Amino acid sequence: MAGREITLKNCRYVVRDHKVIEENIDILIEGRYIVDIGRGLGGGDEIDCREAIVLPGIVNAHTHAAMWIFRGLFDRGELHEWLKNVNKAEEKLTPRIVYLASKIAMLEMLSNGITAFVDMYYFPEETLKAVKETGIRAALGPVLTDEVVEEGESEKLVKSFIEKTKGFSRIKTVVNVRSLYSVSPETIREASKLTQKYDLDIHMHVSETRREIYLCKKRTGLFPVEYLNSLGVLNKRFILAHLGWVTSWELSLIKDKNASIVHCPASDMKLATAGFFPLRESLDFGINVGLGTDGAASNNSLDMFREMKVAVLLQRNNYWRTDIGERDVFRMAIENGYRILNIKGGVIEKNNVADLVLLDVKDLNLNPLSRRNVLSNIVYSANGNNVIATFVGGEIVYHREQKEAIYHSITDTLEEIQECINEIA
Amino acid sequence: MAGREITLKNCRYVVRDHKVIEENIDILIEGRYIVDIGRGLGGGDEIDCREAIVLPGIVNAHTHAAMWIFRGLFDRGELHEWLKNVNKAEEKLTPRIVYLASKIAMLEMLSNGITAFVDMYYFPEETLKAVKETGIRAALGPVLTDEVVEEGESEKLVKSFIEKTKGFSRIKTVVNVRSLYSVSPETIREASKLTQKYDLDIHMHVSETRREIYLCKKRTGLFPVEYLNSLGVLNKRFILAHLGWVTSWELSLIKDKNASIVHCPASDMKLATAGFFPLRESLDFGINVGLGTDGAASNNSLDMFREMKVAVLLQRNNYWRTDIGERDVFRMAIENGYRILNIKGGVIEKNNVADLVLLDVKDLNLNPLSRRNVLSNIVYSANGNNVIATFVGGEIVYHREQKEAIYHSITDTLEEIQECINEIA
């Protein structure tokens, strides 16, 4: 069965990818997929898109959804100092709070045109439950620590998580390892072994601060990526988040092993990690670099439009040159995100998943508007509130007409969350 | 006559300034002013604000409104290279286009909670016409060049502009001088003389790039601010925009003379000026530092919420420390902006102008929300589209319910503007 048909009629602009933009064109969706793009298409539910810009869904390739609860609570202190406060606060979190907070974070991400995210957090089954309910696409899974390795529990954890995602094509299991400095090499090796056995991704914070580089170098004699390579774990399923401090020869290793990087500029800047992530060099190497907001505890926004712009601003400021531009970051946030997820999407073309975002051409910040500047306006002036609707796998999972209803449906949840916050701060 | 009364009833949060936040409180407006803040107030038109955060209006303290027309056209090249393209495009601008483009920019700024701006552009009478029509507050005026000085025309220009602003309490005449490197010292002296004679502000781009510093030092033996001081023009009415490259002794001079600075982080970063504007030091000196988006040609956003965050991010990235935070930039964008305008505003208190912004607590990006994090959420997560309504001098000059109507009222204008853009690019 092909599933429900939807036609997006007469879309004012369709940003098919970072280069190809079309005007006044239709998109035909059947079930979960885009089946045709052209003029004079029709069938199923027809949606008038004369006042819409259509782009592929955006991937928040590194976040901690449940940390939505900490938005605006910890705004000072460099990363390691900040982490101390956050870790203390995390002791107050219950599985139920993780479920509730991560669910609202997903609603917010969907309202911002984010169709998929890669997550790392405690109680991933709770976040998983929210993913199932909201209709968003996600890669998430157990966080492996030294404790579970010692007890030989990690495989059980991973298998059980895979079991729970069965039947959900939009959910992928990822094996999370917090960081080099928080686990033993055995845990990293074990995580990697499991990802190979079960064909999964592995997701880890790497080279976020100078301090981390210093500790790794002192302890192992190697830079973090060299060290990961020495453990034999670098491969195409490895997602390295941050990488603010990285050498050119580490980039070569990443390229050789086909691992992916996720750049999180706003969070890195806010936490004063002072990173000089060499984005131009990484892209020139042909490394797949995605973009992430990180959690609302550190960013504090979950708006990937803003993240795209900040990525450009940071590079231009750090390198005193303007060679990184709107095309690079648009591609990172969208096409490269789908590559990380290993899903045929991120470009509006036949047979790709129908993960789409509609923006409102009537918003003044998107004008003046023409084919010439539509991509620039999306990257440098758009924000999440320009979103009319978000589609995941052919389903409308957010429409701005629901805004009031969403808020009123979560008022009790917000109160429950606030009670938890009051215990923390 | 006191004028119309409005009561904002039961405001969920009132952010009176960067430190004082109140809950569930009323604000009474009479004519152009706030006349009371407290509980149980009423009278005139009562507006239910149970779902609103109220903050003072935001000042975009350095922009070029008409450059709205160039949004998304010139996104590459460092400042001086970029300027060449922009200057060429500016040759195509007519007074009418300046009027139309700057008017839409003002509508956009109002929709983003910006109640006032400081402008610099050609055909200021056209921008002035739009200011009168939109109800926004502004400081703007003639741009003095070497040509008008030589012909002794500058005083006539300034007097005529002052004449046109008479009777508009929300409009101030400013004498604009583009930059050190584009005019002779005589023009700067003449501009300063006129501001003293007519009690006006003087507004100038200063120390935006390394190149400018180099040229000034080579030509005069002095750094730009030293040079301005040597001309005897630095005083409390001097507004220095940018100042990305400045020495500590220049900051001392600015402090001694009580001049103001306007920081424009996003534009500086996008144009790769590589500035290290010492914001912490400037604030510690007690210098009045405002915040500006610069024009849509370089930013490209006119959203001061985003600008506040970028200001924090830039400082934290450049200085590897987190001492600049939400309070500093909130104050810069609001209270310090009103100080630059020399208007009693920027703080919600009795007898201040009723320039106010209402944000929607139902927007997910403003949650979780409590008195503890409301300021943080405004600075780090809010964007212009969270605005419900904007008041200038007690008048509702924007309400989001007008959004569709505004767009449809400008469709012809957008077409006319697009024709001009097509000639440019």
mmCIF file with all atom_site columns, C-alpha atoms in Angstrom, chain A residues 269-402:
data_model
loop_
_atom_site.group_PDB
_atom_site.id
_atom_site.type_symbol
_atom_site.label_atom_id
_atom_site.label_alt_id
_atom_site.label_comp_id
_atom_site.label_asym_id
_atom_site.label_entity_id
_atom_site.label_seq_id
_atom_site.pdbx_PDB_ins_code
_atom_site.Cartn_x
_atom_site.Cartn_y
_atom_site.Cartn_z
_atom_site.occupancy
_atom_site.B_iso_or_equiv
_atom_site.pdbx_formal_charge
_atom_site.auth_seq_id
_atom_site.auth_comp_id
_atom_site.auth_asym_id
_atom_site.auth_atom_id
_atom_site.pdbx_PDB_model_num
ATOM 1   C CA . MET A 1 269 ? 30.680 29.886 22.188 1.00 0.00 ? 269 MET A CA 1
ATOM 2   C CA . LYS A 1 270 ? 28.310 30.299 25.096 1.00 0.00 ? 270 LYS A CA 1
ATOM 3   C CA . LEU A 1 271 ? 30.406 27.918 27.199 1.00 0.00 ? 271 LEU A CA 1
ATOM 4   C CA . ALA A 1 272 ? 33.564 29.766 26.126 1.00 0.00 ? 272 ALA A CA 1
ATOM 5   C CA . THR A 1 273 ? 35.297 26.628 24.910 1.00 0.00 ? 273 THR A CA 1
ATOM 6   C CA . ALA A 1 274 ? 37.223 28.929 22.563 1.00 0.00 ? 274 ALA A CA 1
ATOM 7   C CA . GLY A 1 275 ? 37.311 26.325 19.862 1.00 0.00 ? 275 GLY A CA 1
ATOM 8   C CA . PHE A 1 276 ? 38.642 26.995 16.384 1.00 0.00 ? 276 PHE A CA 1
ATOM 9   C CA . PHE A 1 277 ? 36.870 24.147 14.620 1.00 0.00 ? 277 PHE A CA 1
ATOM 10  C CA . PRO A 1 278 ? 38.364 24.162 11.102 1.00 0.00 ? 278 PRO A CA 1
ATOM 11  C CA . LEU A 1 279 ? 35.107 23.925 9.197  1.00 0.00 ? 279 LEU A CA 1
ATOM 12  C CA . ARG A 1 280 ? 36.449 24.972 5.794  1.00 0.00 ? 280 ARG A CA 1
ATOM 13  C CA . GLU A 1 281 ? 39.246 22.413 5.983  1.00 0.00 ? 281 GLU A CA 1
ATOM 14  C CA . SER A 1 282 ? 36.863 19.673 7.140  1.00 0.00 ? 282 SER A CA 1
ATOM 15  C CA . LEU A 1 283 ? 34.473 20.338 4.264  1.00 0.00 ? 283 LEU A CA 1
ATOM 16  C CA . ASP A 1 284 ? 37.355 20.548 1.793  1.00 0.00 ? 284 ASP A CA 1
ATOM 17  C CA . PHE A 1 285 ? 38.588 17.174 3.067  1.00 0.00 ? 285 PHE A CA 1
ATOM 18  C CA . GLY A 1 286 ? 35.150 15.813 2.154  1.00 0.00 ? 286 GLY A CA 1
ATOM 19  C CA . ILE A 1 287 ? 34.263 14.994 5.740  1.00 0.00 ? 287 ILE A CA 1
ATOM 20  C CA . ASN A 1 288 ? 30.541 14.832 6.468  1.00 0.00 ? 288 ASN A CA 1
ATOM 21  C CA . VAL A 1 289 ? 29.936 17.685 8.940  1.00 0.00 ? 289 VAL A CA 1
ATOM 22  C CA . GLY A 1 290 ? 26.477 18.117 10.461 1.00 0.00 ? 290 GLY A CA 1
ATOM 23  C CA . LEU A 1 291 ? 25.174 20.868 12.699 1.00 0.00 ? 291 LEU A CA 1
ATOM 24  C CA . GLY A 1 292 ? 23.612 20.730 16.150 1.00 0.00 ? 292 GLY A CA 1
ATOM 25  C CA . THR A 1 293 ? 22.225 23.064 18.768 1.00 0.00 ? 293 THR A CA 1
ATOM 26  C CA . ASP A 1 294 ? 23.424 20.910 21.672 1.00 0.00 ? 294 ASP A CA 1
ATOM 27  C CA . GLY A 1 295 ? 20.980 20.991 24.607 1.00 0.00 ? 295 GLY A CA 1
ATOM 28  C CA . ALA A 1 296 ? 18.781 23.899 25.683 1.00 0.00 ? 296 ALA A CA 1
ATOM 29  C CA . ALA A 1 297 ? 20.840 23.967 28.893 1.00 0.00 ? 297 ALA A CA 1
ATOM 30  C CA . SER A 1 298 ? 23.795 25.419 27.029 1.00 0.00 ? 298 SER A CA 1
ATOM 31  C CA . ASN A 1 299 ? 22.540 26.965 23.766 1.00 0.00 ? 299 ASN A CA 1
ATOM 32  C CA . ASN A 1 300 ? 19.739 27.867 24.994 1.00 0.00 ? 300 ASN A CA 1
ATOM 33  C CA . SER A 1 301 ? 17.824 27.932 21.738 1.00 0.00 ? 301 SER A CA 1
ATOM 34  C CA . LEU A 1 302 ? 16.683 24.892 19.757 1.00 0.00 ? 302 LEU A CA 1
ATOM 35  C CA . ASP A 1 303 ? 16.443 26.866 16.532 1.00 0.00 ? 303 ASP A CA 1
ATOM 36  C CA . MET A 1 304 ? 18.599 25.459 13.741 1.00 0.00 ? 304 MET A CA 1
ATOM 37  C CA . PHE A 1 305 ? 17.997 28.472 11.488 1.00 0.00 ? 305 PHE A CA 1
ATOM 38  C CA . ARG A 1 306 ? 19.849 30.524 14.053 1.00 0.00 ? 306 ARG A CA 1
ATOM 39  C CA . GLU A 1 307 ? 22.472 27.823 14.394 1.00 0.00 ? 307 GLU A CA 1
ATOM 40  C CA . MET A 1 308 ? 23.233 27.976 10.672 1.00 0.00 ? 308 MET A CA 1
ATOM 41  C CA . LYS A 1 309 ? 23.906 31.689 10.896 1.00 0.00 ? 309 LYS A CA 1
ATOM 42  C CA . VAL A 1 310 ? 25.998 31.419 14.043 1.00 0.00 ? 310 VAL A CA 1
ATOM 43  C CA . ALA A 1 311 ? 28.125 28.783 12.297 1.00 0.00 ? 311 ALA A CA 1
ATOM 44  C CA . VAL A 1 312 ? 28.914 31.269 9.536  1.00 0.00 ? 312 VAL A CA 1
ATOM 45  C CA . LEU A 1 313 ? 29.547 34.115 11.990 1.00 0.00 ? 313 LEU A CA 1
ATOM 46  C CA . LEU A 1 314 ? 31.923 32.049 14.118 1.00 0.00 ? 314 LEU A CA 1
ATOM 47  C CA . GLN A 1 315 ? 34.025 30.919 11.167 1.00 0.00 ? 315 GLN A CA 1
ATOM 48  C CA . ARG A 1 316 ? 34.191 34.406 9.720  1.00 0.00 ? 316 ARG A CA 1
ATOM 49  C CA . ASN A 1 317 ? 35.183 35.844 13.070 1.00 0.00 ? 317 ASN A CA 1
ATOM 50  C CA . ASN A 1 318 ? 37.793 33.216 13.899 1.00 0.00 ? 318 ASN A CA 1
ATOM 51  C CA . TYR A 1 319 ? 39.416 33.097 10.481 1.00 0.00 ? 319 TYR A CA 1
ATOM 52  C CA . TRP A 1 320 ? 39.018 36.729 9.349  1.00 0.00 ? 320 TRP A CA 1
ATOM 53  C CA . ARG A 1 321 ? 37.617 35.597 6.025  1.00 0.00 ? 321 ARG A CA 1
ATOM 54  C CA . THR A 1 322 ? 34.242 35.089 4.417  1.00 0.00 ? 322 THR A CA 1
ATOM 55  C CA . ASP A 1 323 ? 34.672 31.812 2.588  1.00 0.00 ? 323 ASP A CA 1
ATOM 56  C CA . ILE A 1 324 ? 32.096 29.932 4.654  1.00 0.00 ? 324 ILE A CA 1
ATOM 57  C CA . GLY A 1 325 ? 28.638 30.953 3.489  1.00 0.00 ? 325 GLY A CA 1
ATOM 58  C CA . GLU A 1 326 ? 24.954 30.110 3.380  1.00 0.00 ? 326 GLU A CA 1
ATOM 59  C CA . ARG A 1 327 ? 25.312 27.118 1.057  1.00 0.00 ? 327 ARG A CA 1
ATOM 60  C CA . ASP A 1 328 ? 27.824 25.377 3.309  1.00 0.00 ? 328 ASP A CA 1
ATOM 61  C CA . VAL A 1 329 ? 25.753 25.627 6.454  1.00 0.00 ? 329 VAL A CA 1
ATOM 62  C CA . PHE A 1 330 ? 22.423 24.904 4.772  1.00 0.00 ? 330 PHE A CA 1
ATOM 63  C CA . ARG A 1 331 ? 23.932 21.693 3.471  1.00 0.00 ? 331 ARG A CA 1
ATOM 64  C CA . MET A 1 332 ? 25.381 20.833 6.879  1.00 0.00 ? 332 MET A CA 1
ATOM 65  C CA . ALA A 1 333 ? 22.083 21.352 8.709  1.00 0.00 ? 333 ALA A CA 1
ATOM 66  C CA . ILE A 1 334 ? 20.056 19.355 6.225  1.00 0.00 ? 334 ILE A CA 1
ATOM 67  C CA . GLU A 1 335 ? 21.735 17.106 3.655  1.00 0.00 ? 335 GLU A CA 1
ATOM 68  C CA . ASN A 1 336 ? 24.684 16.177 5.879  1.00 0.00 ? 336 ASN A CA 1
ATOM 69  C CA . GLY A 1 337 ? 22.302 15.549 8.768  1.00 0.00 ? 337 GLY A CA 1
ATOM 70  C CA . TYR A 1 338 ? 20.434 12.928 6.733  1.00 0.00 ? 338 TYR A CA 1
ATOM 71  C CA . ARG A 1 339 ? 23.764 11.366 5.777  1.00 0.00 ? 339 ARG A CA 1
ATOM 72  C CA . ILE A 1 340 ? 24.581 11.032 9.472  1.00 0.00 ? 340 ILE A CA 1
ATOM 73  C CA . LEU A 1 341 ? 21.197 9.351  9.972  1.00 0.00 ? 341 LEU A CA 1
ATOM 74  C CA . ASN A 1 342 ? 21.854 7.202  6.914  1.00 0.00 ? 342 ASN A CA 1
ATOM 75  C CA . ILE A 1 343 ? 18.436 8.073  5.527  1.00 0.00 ? 343 ILE A CA 1
ATOM 76  C CA . LYS A 1 344 ? 17.612 9.052  1.951  1.00 0.00 ? 344 LYS A CA 1
ATOM 77  C CA . GLY A 1 345 ? 16.510 12.598 2.644  1.00 0.00 ? 345 GLY A CA 1
ATOM 78  C CA . GLY A 1 346 ? 17.741 16.143 3.065  1.00 0.00 ? 346 GLY A CA 1
ATOM 79  C CA . VAL A 1 347 ? 17.182 16.901 -0.611 1.00 0.00 ? 347 VAL A CA 1
ATOM 80  C CA . ILE A 1 348 ? 13.798 17.381 -2.232 1.00 0.00 ? 348 ILE A CA 1
ATOM 81  C CA . GLU A 1 349 ? 13.849 14.670 -4.870 1.00 0.00 ? 349 GLU A CA 1
ATOM 82  C CA . LYS A 1 350 ? 11.899 11.597 -5.906 1.00 0.00 ? 350 LYS A CA 1
ATOM 83  C CA . ASN A 1 351 ? 12.092 8.598  -3.576 1.00 0.00 ? 351 ASN A CA 1
ATOM 84  C CA . ASN A 1 352 ? 13.496 10.607 -0.698 1.00 0.00 ? 352 ASN A CA 1
ATOM 85  C CA . VAL A 1 353 ? 11.565 10.696 2.578  1.00 0.00 ? 353 VAL A CA 1
ATOM 86  C CA . ALA A 1 354 ? 8.925  13.432 2.641  1.00 0.00 ? 354 ALA A CA 1
ATOM 87  C CA . ASP A 1 355 ? 10.493 15.376 5.511  1.00 0.00 ? 355 ASP A CA 1
ATOM 88  C CA . LEU A 1 356 ? 9.625  18.954 4.613  1.00 0.00 ? 356 LEU A CA 1
ATOM 89  C CA . VAL A 1 357 ? 9.294  22.404 6.126  1.00 0.00 ? 357 VAL A CA 1
ATOM 90  C CA . LEU A 1 358 ? 7.038  25.236 4.971  1.00 0.00 ? 358 LEU A CA 1
ATOM 91  C CA . LEU A 1 359 ? 8.050  28.842 5.718  1.00 0.00 ? 359 LEU A CA 1
ATOM 92  C CA . ASP A 1 360 ? 5.737  31.830 5.409  1.00 0.00 ? 360 ASP A CA 1
ATOM 93  C CA . VAL A 1 361 ? 6.711  34.267 2.645  1.00 0.00 ? 361 VAL A CA 1
ATOM 94  C CA . LYS A 1 362 ? 4.537  36.884 4.376  1.00 0.00 ? 362 LYS A CA 1
ATOM 95  C CA . ASP A 1 363 ? 6.991  37.227 7.244  1.00 0.00 ? 363 ASP A CA 1
ATOM 96  C CA . LEU A 1 364 ? 8.845  40.481 6.720  1.00 0.00 ? 364 LEU A CA 1
ATOM 97  C CA . ASN A 1 365 ? 12.184 39.003 7.792  1.00 0.00 ? 365 ASN A CA 1
ATOM 98  C CA . LEU A 1 366 ? 12.042 36.718 4.723  1.00 0.00 ? 366 LEU A CA 1
ATOM 99  C CA . ASN A 1 367 ? 11.743 39.683 2.350  1.00 0.00 ? 367 ASN A CA 1
ATOM 100 C CA . PRO A 1 368 ? 12.639 41.059 -0.125 1.00 0.00 ? 368 PRO A CA 1
ATOM 101 C CA . LEU A 1 369 ? 12.397 37.600 -1.623 1.00 0.00 ? 369 LEU A CA 1
ATOM 102 C CA . SER A 1 370 ? 13.463 36.157 -4.938 1.00 0.00 ? 370 SER A CA 1
ATOM 103 C CA . ARG A 1 371 ? 15.116 32.997 -6.169 1.00 0.00 ? 371 ARG A CA 1
ATOM 104 C CA . ARG A 1 372 ? 18.384 34.887 -5.913 1.00 0.00 ? 372 ARG A CA 1
ATOM 105 C CA . ASN A 1 373 ? 18.237 35.474 -2.149 1.00 0.00 ? 373 ASN A CA 1
ATOM 106 C CA . VAL A 1 374 ? 15.862 32.860 -0.766 1.00 0.00 ? 374 VAL A CA 1
ATOM 107 C CA . LEU A 1 375 ? 18.700 30.675 0.538  1.00 0.00 ? 375 LEU A CA 1
ATOM 108 C CA . SER A 1 376 ? 20.447 33.668 2.080  1.00 0.00 ? 376 SER A CA 1
ATOM 109 C CA . ASN A 1 377 ? 17.235 34.779 3.769  1.00 0.00 ? 377 ASN A CA 1
ATOM 110 C CA . ILE A 1 378 ? 16.716 31.308 5.210  1.00 0.00 ? 378 ILE A CA 1
ATOM 111 C CA . VAL A 1 379 ? 20.219 31.179 6.650  1.00 0.00 ? 379 VAL A CA 1
ATOM 112 C CA . TYR A 1 380 ? 20.797 34.777 7.728  1.00 0.00 ? 380 TYR A CA 1
ATOM 113 C CA . SER A 1 381 ? 17.351 36.070 8.623  1.00 0.00 ? 381 SER A CA 1
ATOM 114 C CA . ALA A 1 382 ? 14.855 33.242 9.151  1.00 0.00 ? 382 ALA A CA 1
ATOM 115 C CA . ASN A 1 383 ? 14.021 31.834 12.547 1.00 0.00 ? 383 ASN A CA 1
ATOM 116 C CA . GLY A 1 384 ? 11.968 28.906 13.783 1.00 0.00 ? 384 GLY A CA 1
ATOM 117 C CA . ASN A 1 385 ? 8.847  31.010 14.166 1.00 0.00 ? 385 ASN A CA 1
ATOM 118 C CA . ASN A 1 386 ? 8.661  31.468 10.382 1.00 0.00 ? 386 ASN A CA 1
ATOM 119 C CA . VAL A 1 387 ? 7.568  27.821 10.118 1.00 0.00 ? 387 VAL A CA 1
ATOM 120 C CA . ILE A 1 388 ? 4.013  27.200 8.893  1.00 0.00 ? 388 ILE A CA 1
ATOM 121 C CA . ALA A 1 389 ? 4.188  23.403 8.998  1.00 0.00 ? 389 ALA A CA 1
ATOM 122 C CA . THR A 1 390 ? 6.590  20.505 9.391  1.00 0.00 ? 390 THR A CA 1
ATOM 123 C CA . PHE A 1 391 ? 6.226  17.116 7.689  1.00 0.00 ? 391 PHE A CA 1
ATOM 124 C CA . VAL A 1 392 ? 7.996  13.947 8.812  1.00 0.00 ? 392 VAL A CA 1
ATOM 125 C CA . GLY A 1 393 ? 7.692  10.919 6.560  1.00 0.00 ? 393 GLY A CA 1
ATOM 126 C CA . GLY A 1 394 ? 4.715  12.424 4.757  1.00 0.00 ? 394 GLY A CA 1
ATOM 127 C CA . GLU A 1 395 ? 2.792  13.252 7.935  1.00 0.00 ? 395 GLU A CA 1
ATOM 128 C CA . ILE A 1 396 ? 2.044  16.810 9.081  1.00 0.00 ? 396 ILE A CA 1
ATOM 129 C CA . VAL A 1 397 ? 3.515  16.579 12.567 1.00 0.00 ? 397 VAL A CA 1
ATOM 130 C CA . TYR A 1 398 ? 3.285  20.321 13.293 1.00 0.00 ? 398 TYR A CA 1
ATOM 131 C CA . HIS A 1 399 ? 1.132  23.143 12.005 1.00 0.00 ? 399 HIS A CA 1
ATOM 132 C CA . ARG A 1 400 ? 1.274  26.605 13.514 1.00 0.00 ? 400 ARG A CA 1
ATOM 133 C CA . GLU A 1 401 ? -2.514 26.637 13.822 1.00 0.00 ? 401 GLU A CA 1
ATOM 134 C CA . GLN A 1 402 ? -1.989 24.134 16.646 1.00 0.00 ? 402 GLN A CA 1
#
